[in-house]
JSON list of C-alpha atoms and ligand atoms in Angstrom, two decimals:
[
{"chain": "O", "resi": 1, "resn": "PRO", "atom": "CA", "xyz": [2.34, -4.44, -11.54]},
{"chain": "O", "resi": 2, "resn": "ILE", "atom": "CA", "xyz": [1.17, -5.70, -8.28]},
{"chain": "O", "resi": 3, "resn": "ASP", "atom": "CA", "xyz": [0.30, -9.32, -8.15]},
{"chain": "O", "resi": 4, "resn": "PRO", "atom": "CA", "xyz": [-3.36, -9.45, -7.69]},
{"chain": "O", "resi": 5, "resn": "ASN", "atom": "CA", "xyz": [-3.06, -12.77, -5.92]},
{"chain": "O", "resi": 6, "resn": "PHE", "atom": "CA", "xyz": [-0.74, -11.36, -2.98]},
{"chain": "O", "resi": 7, "resn": "ASP", "atom": "CA", "xyz": [-2.81, -12.87, -0.42]},
{"chain": "O", "resi": 8, "resn": "THR", "atom": "CA", "xyz": [-2.00, -16.20, -1.57]},
{"chain": "O", "resi": 9, "resn": "HIS", "atom": "CA", "xyz": [1.58, -15.72, -2.81]},
{"chain": "O", "resi": 10, "resn": "ARG", "atom": "CA", "xyz": [2.69, -13.73, 0.42]},
{"chain": "O", "resi": 11, "resn": "GLU", "atom": "CA", "xyz": [3.01, -13.90, 3.96]},
{"chain": "O", "resi": 12, "resn": "ARG", "atom": "CA", "xyz": [1.36, -11.68, 6.54]},
{"chain": "O", "resi": 13, "resn": "VAL", "atom": "CA", "xyz": [3.97, -9.64, 8.43]},
{"chain": "O", "resi": 14, "resn": "GLU", "atom": "CA", "xyz": [2.97, -8.99, 12.12]},
{"chain": "O", "resi": 15, "resn": "GLY", "atom": "CA", "xyz": [3.72, -6.54, 14.91]},
{"chain": "O", "resi": 16, "resn": "GLU", "atom": "CA", "xyz": [6.78, -4.16, 14.99]},
{"chain": "O", "resi": 17, "resn": "GLU", "atom": "CA", "xyz": [8.16, -5.47, 11.58]},
{"chain": "O", "resi": 18, "resn": "ALA", "atom": "CA", "xyz": [5.10, -4.49, 10.15]},
{"chain": "O", "resi": 19, "resn": "ALA", "atom": "CA", "xyz": [5.03, -1.15, 11.65]},
{"chain": "O", "resi": 20, "resn": "ALA", "atom": "CA", "xyz": [8.72, -0.70, 10.48]},
{"chain": "O", "resi": 21, "resn": "ALA", "atom": "CA", "xyz": [7.55, -1.25, 6.89]},
{"chain": "O", "resi": 22, "resn": "SER", "atom": "CA", "xyz": [4.93, 1.48, 7.31]},
{"chain": "O", "resi": 23, "resn": "GLY", "atom": "CA", "xyz": [7.31, 4.00, 8.65]},
{"chain": "O", "resi": 24, "resn": "GLU", "atom": "CA", "xyz": [5.49, 4.09, 11.97]},
{"chain": "O", "resi": 25, "resn": "ASP", "atom": "CA", "xyz": [7.10, 4.15, 15.35]},
{"chain": "O", "resi": 26, "resn": "GLN", "atom": "CA", "xyz": [4.55, 1.79, 17.11]},
{"chain": "O", "resi": 27, "resn": "ASP", "atom": "CA", "xyz": [3.89, -1.82, 17.76]},
{"chain": "O", "resi": 28, "resn": "GLU", "atom": "CA", "xyz": [1.38, -2.45, 14.97]},
{"chain": "O", "resi": 29, "resn": "ALA", "atom": "CA", "xyz": [0.80, -1.10, 11.51]},
{"chain": "O", "resi": 30, "resn": "ALA", "atom": "CA", "xyz": [-2.32, 0.64, 10.38]},
{"chain": "O", "resi": 31, "resn": "VAL", "atom": "CA", "xyz": [-3.15, -1.81, 7.79]},
{"chain": "O", "resi": 32, "resn": "THR", "atom": "CA", "xyz": [-2.04, -5.50, 7.12]},
{"chain": "O", "resi": 33, "resn": "VAL", "atom": "CA", "xyz": [1.36, -5.72, 5.43]},
{"chain": "O", "resi": 34, "resn": "TRP", "atom": "CA", "xyz": [2.33, -8.68, 3.03]},
{"chain": "O", "resi": 35, "resn": "GLY", "atom": "CA", "xyz": [5.92, -9.49, 3.14]},
{"chain": "O", "resi": 36, "resn": "PRO", "atom": "CA", "xyz": [8.56, -10.07, 2.43]},
{"chain": "O", "resi": 37, "resn": "VAL", "atom": "CA", "xyz": [9.90, -6.84, 3.95]},
{"chain": "O", "resi": 38, "resn": "ASP", "atom": "CA", "xyz": [13.28, -5.58, 4.62]},
{"chain": "O", "resi": 39, "resn": "PRO", "atom": "CA", "xyz": [13.22, -1.81, 5.53]},
{"chain": "O", "resi": 40, "resn": "PRO", "atom": "CA", "xyz": [14.32, 0.65, 4.18]},
{"chain": "O", "resi": 41, "resn": "GLU", "atom": "CA", "xyz": [14.73, -1.00, 0.50]},
{"chain": "O", "resi": 42, "resn": "LYS", "atom": "CA", "xyz": [11.88, -3.60, 0.68]},
{"chain": "O", "resi": 43, "resn": "LEU", "atom": "CA", "xyz": [8.54, -2.62, 2.21]},
{"chain": "O", "resi": 44, "resn": "GLY", "atom": "CA", "xyz": [5.84, -5.17, 0.85]},
{"chain": "O", "resi": 45, "resn": "ILE", "atom": "CA", "xyz": [2.35, -4.69, -0.08]},
{"chain": "O", "resi": 46, "resn": "HIS", "atom": "CA", "xyz": [0.18, -2.91, 2.22]},
{"chain": "O", "resi": 47, "resn": "GLY", "atom": "CA", "xyz": [-3.76, -3.19, 2.51]},
{"chain": "O", "resi": 48, "resn": "THR", "atom": "CA", "xyz": [-6.09, -6.15, 1.75]},
{"chain": "O", "resi": 49, "resn": "HIS", "atom": "CA", "xyz": [-9.14, -4.77, 0.15]},
{"chain": "O", "resi": 50, "resn": "VAL", "atom": "CA", "xyz": [-7.24, -1.85, -1.11]},
{"chain": "O", "resi": 51, "resn": "ALA", "atom": "CA", "xyz": [-3.52, -2.85, -1.58]},
{"chain": "O", "resi": 52, "resn": "VAL", "atom": "CA", "xyz": [-0.64, -0.82, -2.52]},
{"chain": "O", "resi": 53, "resn": "ASP", "atom": "CA", "xyz": [2.80, -2.44, -3.68]},
{"chain": "O", "resi": 54, "resn": "TYR", "atom": "CA", "xyz": [5.10, -0.22, -1.67]},
{"chain": "O", "resi": 55, "resn": "ASP", "atom": "CA", "xyz": [8.05, -1.47, -3.74]},
{"chain": "O", "resi": 56, "resn": "LEU", "atom": "CA", "xyz": [6.44, -0.33, -6.95]},
{"chain": "O", "resi": 57, "resn": "CYS", "atom": "CA", "xyz": [4.88, 3.00, -5.82]},
{"chain": "O", "resi": 58, "resn": "ILE", "atom": "CA", "xyz": [6.90, 6.06, -7.19]},
{"chain": "O", "resi": 59, "resn": "ALA", "atom": "CA", "xyz": [4.76, 8.69, -5.26]},
{"chain": "O", "resi": 60, "resn": "ASP", "atom": "CA", "xyz": [2.74, 9.93, -8.08]},
{"chain": "O", "resi": 61, "resn": "GLY", "atom": "CA", "xyz": [-0.08, 10.86, -5.95]},
{"chain": "O", "resi": 62, "resn": "THR", "atom": "CA", "xyz": [-3.06, 10.77, -8.33]},
{"chain": "O", "resi": 63, "resn": "CYS", "atom": "CA", "xyz": [-4.55, 8.07, -6.47]},
{"chain": "O", "resi": 64, "resn": "LEU", "atom": "CA", "xyz": [-4.86, 10.03, -3.16]},
{"chain": "O", "resi": 65, "resn": "GLU", "atom": "CA", "xyz": [-5.97, 13.10, -5.04]},
{"chain": "O", "resi": 66, "resn": "ASP", "atom": "CA", "xyz": [-8.71, 11.59, -6.94]},
{"chain": "O", "resi": 67, "resn": "CYS", "atom": "CA", "xyz": [-10.19, 8.88, -4.35]},
{"chain": "O", "resi": 68, "resn": "PRO", "atom": "CA", "xyz": [-13.65, 10.29, -3.88]},
{"chain": "O", "resi": 69, "resn": "VAL", "atom": "CA", "xyz": [-13.88, 8.78, -0.27]},
{"chain": "O", "resi": 70, "resn": "ASP", "atom": "CA", "xyz": [-10.21, 9.59, 0.75]},
{"chain": "O", "resi": 71, "resn": "VAL", "atom": "CA", "xyz": [-9.04, 6.15, 1.51]},
{"chain": "O", "resi": 72, "resn": "PHE", "atom": "CA", "xyz": [-5.34, 6.98, 1.14]},
{"chain": "O", "resi": 73, "resn": "THR", "atom": "CA", "xyz": [-2.62, 8.93, 3.37]},
{"chain": "O", "resi": 74, "resn": "TRP", "atom": "CA", "xyz": [0.98, 9.84, 2.99]},
{"chain": "O", "resi": 75, "resn": "VAL", "atom": "CA", "xyz": [3.66, 7.73, 4.76]},
{"chain": "O", "resi": 76, "resn": "ASP", "atom": "CA", "xyz": [7.32, 8.67, 4.65]},
{"chain": "O", "resi": 77, "resn": "THR", "atom": "CA", "xyz": [9.87, 6.16, 3.33]},
{"chain": "O", "resi": 78, "resn": "PRO", "atom": "CA", "xyz": [13.10, 7.58, 3.46]},
{"chain": "O", "resi": 79, "resn": "ASP", "atom": "CA", "xyz": [15.84, 5.54, 1.38]},
{"chain": "O", "resi": 80, "resn": "HIS", "atom": "CA", "xyz": [13.51, 3.51, -0.48]},
{"chain": "O", "resi": 81, "resn": "PRO", "atom": "CA", "xyz": [14.88, 3.18, -3.85]},
{"chain": "O", "resi": 82, "resn": "GLU", "atom": "CA", "xyz": [11.70, 4.30, -5.81]},
{"chain": "O", "resi": 83, "resn": "SER", "atom": "CA", "xyz": [10.36, 7.07, -3.57]},
{"chain": "O", "resi": 84, "resn": "ASP", "atom": "CA", "xyz": [10.56, 8.72, -0.29]},
{"chain": "O", "resi": 85, "resn": "ARG", "atom": "CA", "xyz": [6.91, 8.51, 0.50]},
{"chain": "O", "resi": 86, "resn": "LYS", "atom": "CA", "xyz": [4.16, 6.00, -0.43]},
{"chain": "O", "resi": 87, "resn": "VAL", "atom": "CA", "xyz": [0.35, 5.98, -0.13]},
{"chain": "O", "resi": 88, "resn": "GLU", "atom": "CA", "xyz": [-1.05, 3.80, 2.86]},
{"chain": "O", "resi": 89, "resn": "PRO", "atom": "CA", "xyz": [-4.74, 2.58, 2.08]},
{"chain": "O", "resi": 90, "resn": "THR", "atom": "CA", "xyz": [-5.52, 3.63, 5.75]},
{"chain": "O", "resi": 91, "resn": "PHE", "atom": "CA", "xyz": [-9.19, 3.82, 5.35]},
{"chain": "O", "resi": 92, "resn": "GLU", "atom": "CA", "xyz": [-9.35, 0.92, 2.87]},
{"chain": "O", "resi": 93, "resn": "ASP", "atom": "CA", "xyz": [-13.02, -0.06, 4.52]},
{"chain": "O", "resi": 94, "resn": "GLN", "atom": "CA", "xyz": [-14.37, 3.30, 3.21]},
{"chain": "O", "resi": 95, "resn": "CYS", "atom": "CA", "xyz": [-13.70, 2.04, -0.55]},
{"chain": "O", "resi": 96, "resn": "ILE", "atom": "CA", "xyz": [-16.64, 2.16, -2.96]},
{"chain": "O", "resi": 97, "resn": "ASP", "atom": "CA", "xyz": [-14.67, -0.14, -5.47]},
{"chain": "O", "resi": 98, "resn": "CYS", "atom": "CA", "xyz": [-14.91, 2.73, -8.23]},
{"chain": "O", "resi": 99, "resn": "MET", "atom": "CA", "xyz": [-11.45, 1.41, -9.47]},
{"chain": "O", "resi": 100, "resn": "LEU", "atom": "CA", "xyz": [-10.27, 4.84, -10.18]},
{"chain": "O", "resi": 101, "resn": "CYS", "atom": "CA", "xyz": [-7.02, 4.67, -8.13]},
{"chain": "O", "resi": 102, "resn": "VAL", "atom": "CA", "xyz": [-6.19, 1.41, -9.97]},
{"chain": "O", "resi": 103, "resn": "ASP", "atom": "CA", "xyz": [-6.74, 2.85, -13.49]},
{"chain": "O", "resi": 104, "resn": "VAL", "atom": "CA", "xyz": [-4.63, 6.19, -12.71]},
{"chain": "O", "resi": 105, "resn": "CYS", "atom": "CA", "xyz": [-1.49, 4.62, -11.13]},
{"chain": "O", "resi": 106, "resn": "PRO", "atom": "CA", "xyz": [1.25, 4.99, -13.73]},
{"chain": "O", "resi": 107, "resn": "VAL", "atom": "CA", "xyz": [3.11, 2.09, -12.31]},
{"chain": "O", "resi": 108, "resn": "ASP", "atom": "CA", "xyz": [0.05, -0.21, -11.51]},
{"chain": "O", "resi": 109, "resn": "ALA", "atom": "CA", "xyz": [0.87, -0.51, -7.90]},
{"chain": "O", "resi": 110, "resn": "ILE", "atom": "CA", "xyz": [-2.62, -0.71, -6.65]},
{"chain": "O", "resi": 111, "resn": "ASP", "atom": "CA", "xyz": [-5.19, -3.61, -6.59]},
{"chain": "O", "resi": 112, "resn": "VAL", "atom": "CA", "xyz": [-8.72, -3.39, -5.48]},
{"chain": "O", "resi": 113, "resn": "ASP", "atom": "CA", "xyz": [-10.67, -6.50, -4.84]},
{"chain": "O", "resi": 114, "resn": "ALA", "atom": "CA", "xyz": [-13.92, -5.60, -6.04]},
{"chain": "O", "resi": 115, "resn": "SER", "atom": "CA", "xyz": [-15.30, -9.17, -6.36]},
{"chain": "U", "resi": 1, "resn": "SF4", "atom": "FE1", "xyz": [-10.68, 5.25, -3.55]},
{"chain": "U", "resi": 1, "resn": "SF4", "atom": "FE2", "xyz": [-12.10, 4.18, -5.76]},
{"chain": "U", "resi": 1, "resn": "SF4", "atom": "FE3", "xyz": [-9.70, 3.30, -5.06]},
{"chain": "U", "resi": 1, "resn": "SF4", "atom": "FE4", "xyz": [-11.64, 2.53, -3.82]},
{"chain": "U", "resi": 1, "resn": "SF4", "atom": "S1", "xyz": [-11.30, 2.16, -5.90]},
{"chain": "U", "resi": 1, "resn": "SF4", "atom": "S2", "xyz": [-9.56, 3.34, -3.05]},
{"chain": "U", "resi": 1, "resn": "SF4", "atom": "S3", "xyz": [-12.83, 4.54, -3.56]},
{"chain": "U", "resi": 1, "resn": "SF4", "atom": "S4", "xyz": [-10.31, 5.39, -5.73]},
{"chain": "U", "resi": 2, "resn": "F3S", "atom": "FE1", "xyz": [1.93, 5.52, -5.76]},
{"chain": "U", "resi": 2, "resn": "F3S", "atom": "FE2", "xyz": [0.59, 4.70, -7.98]},
{"chain": "U", "resi": 2, "resn": "F3S", "atom": "FE3", "xyz": [-0.68, 6.38, -5.98]},
{"chain": "U", "resi": 2, "resn": "F3S", "atom": "S1", "xyz": [2.57, 5.52, -7.78]},
{"chain": "U", "resi": 2, "resn": "F3S", "atom": "S2", "xyz": [1.05, 7.50, -4.90]},
{"chain": "U", "resi": 2, "resn": "F3S", "atom": "S3", "xyz": [-0.08, 4.20, -5.91]},
{"chain": "U", "resi": 2, "resn": "F3S", "atom": "S4", "xyz": [-0.93, 6.76, -8.24]}
]
């Protein structure tokens, strides 16, 4: 499962490196990325209030379908060993802490900091 203390155990990845770990062709990723990252195999944890471990996510998609406020968007991650797309918590600031995504993910790839 995702490490709920990722923000103390991992380091923030900045700029183009973070964008590359999000499959984005730009200077900055949409959400904070916590390393280490080594694309395409290792993509880190994405987001802070709503955090998704890209290296655990198998693209089940129930989190995205069930989130009542549509926090998640799909990101293509070609050549990642677990799945070729992941959910980015793009609108994590909209999260209402219902914990549904945490409960439904079959691989426990999501952490929501509701404290
Ligand atoms: Fe969406 Fe609820 Fe998960 Fe927040 S906790 S991202 S509102 S499903
Ligand atoms: Fe991935 Fe789990 Fe959602 S596998 S797509 S984070 S339900």
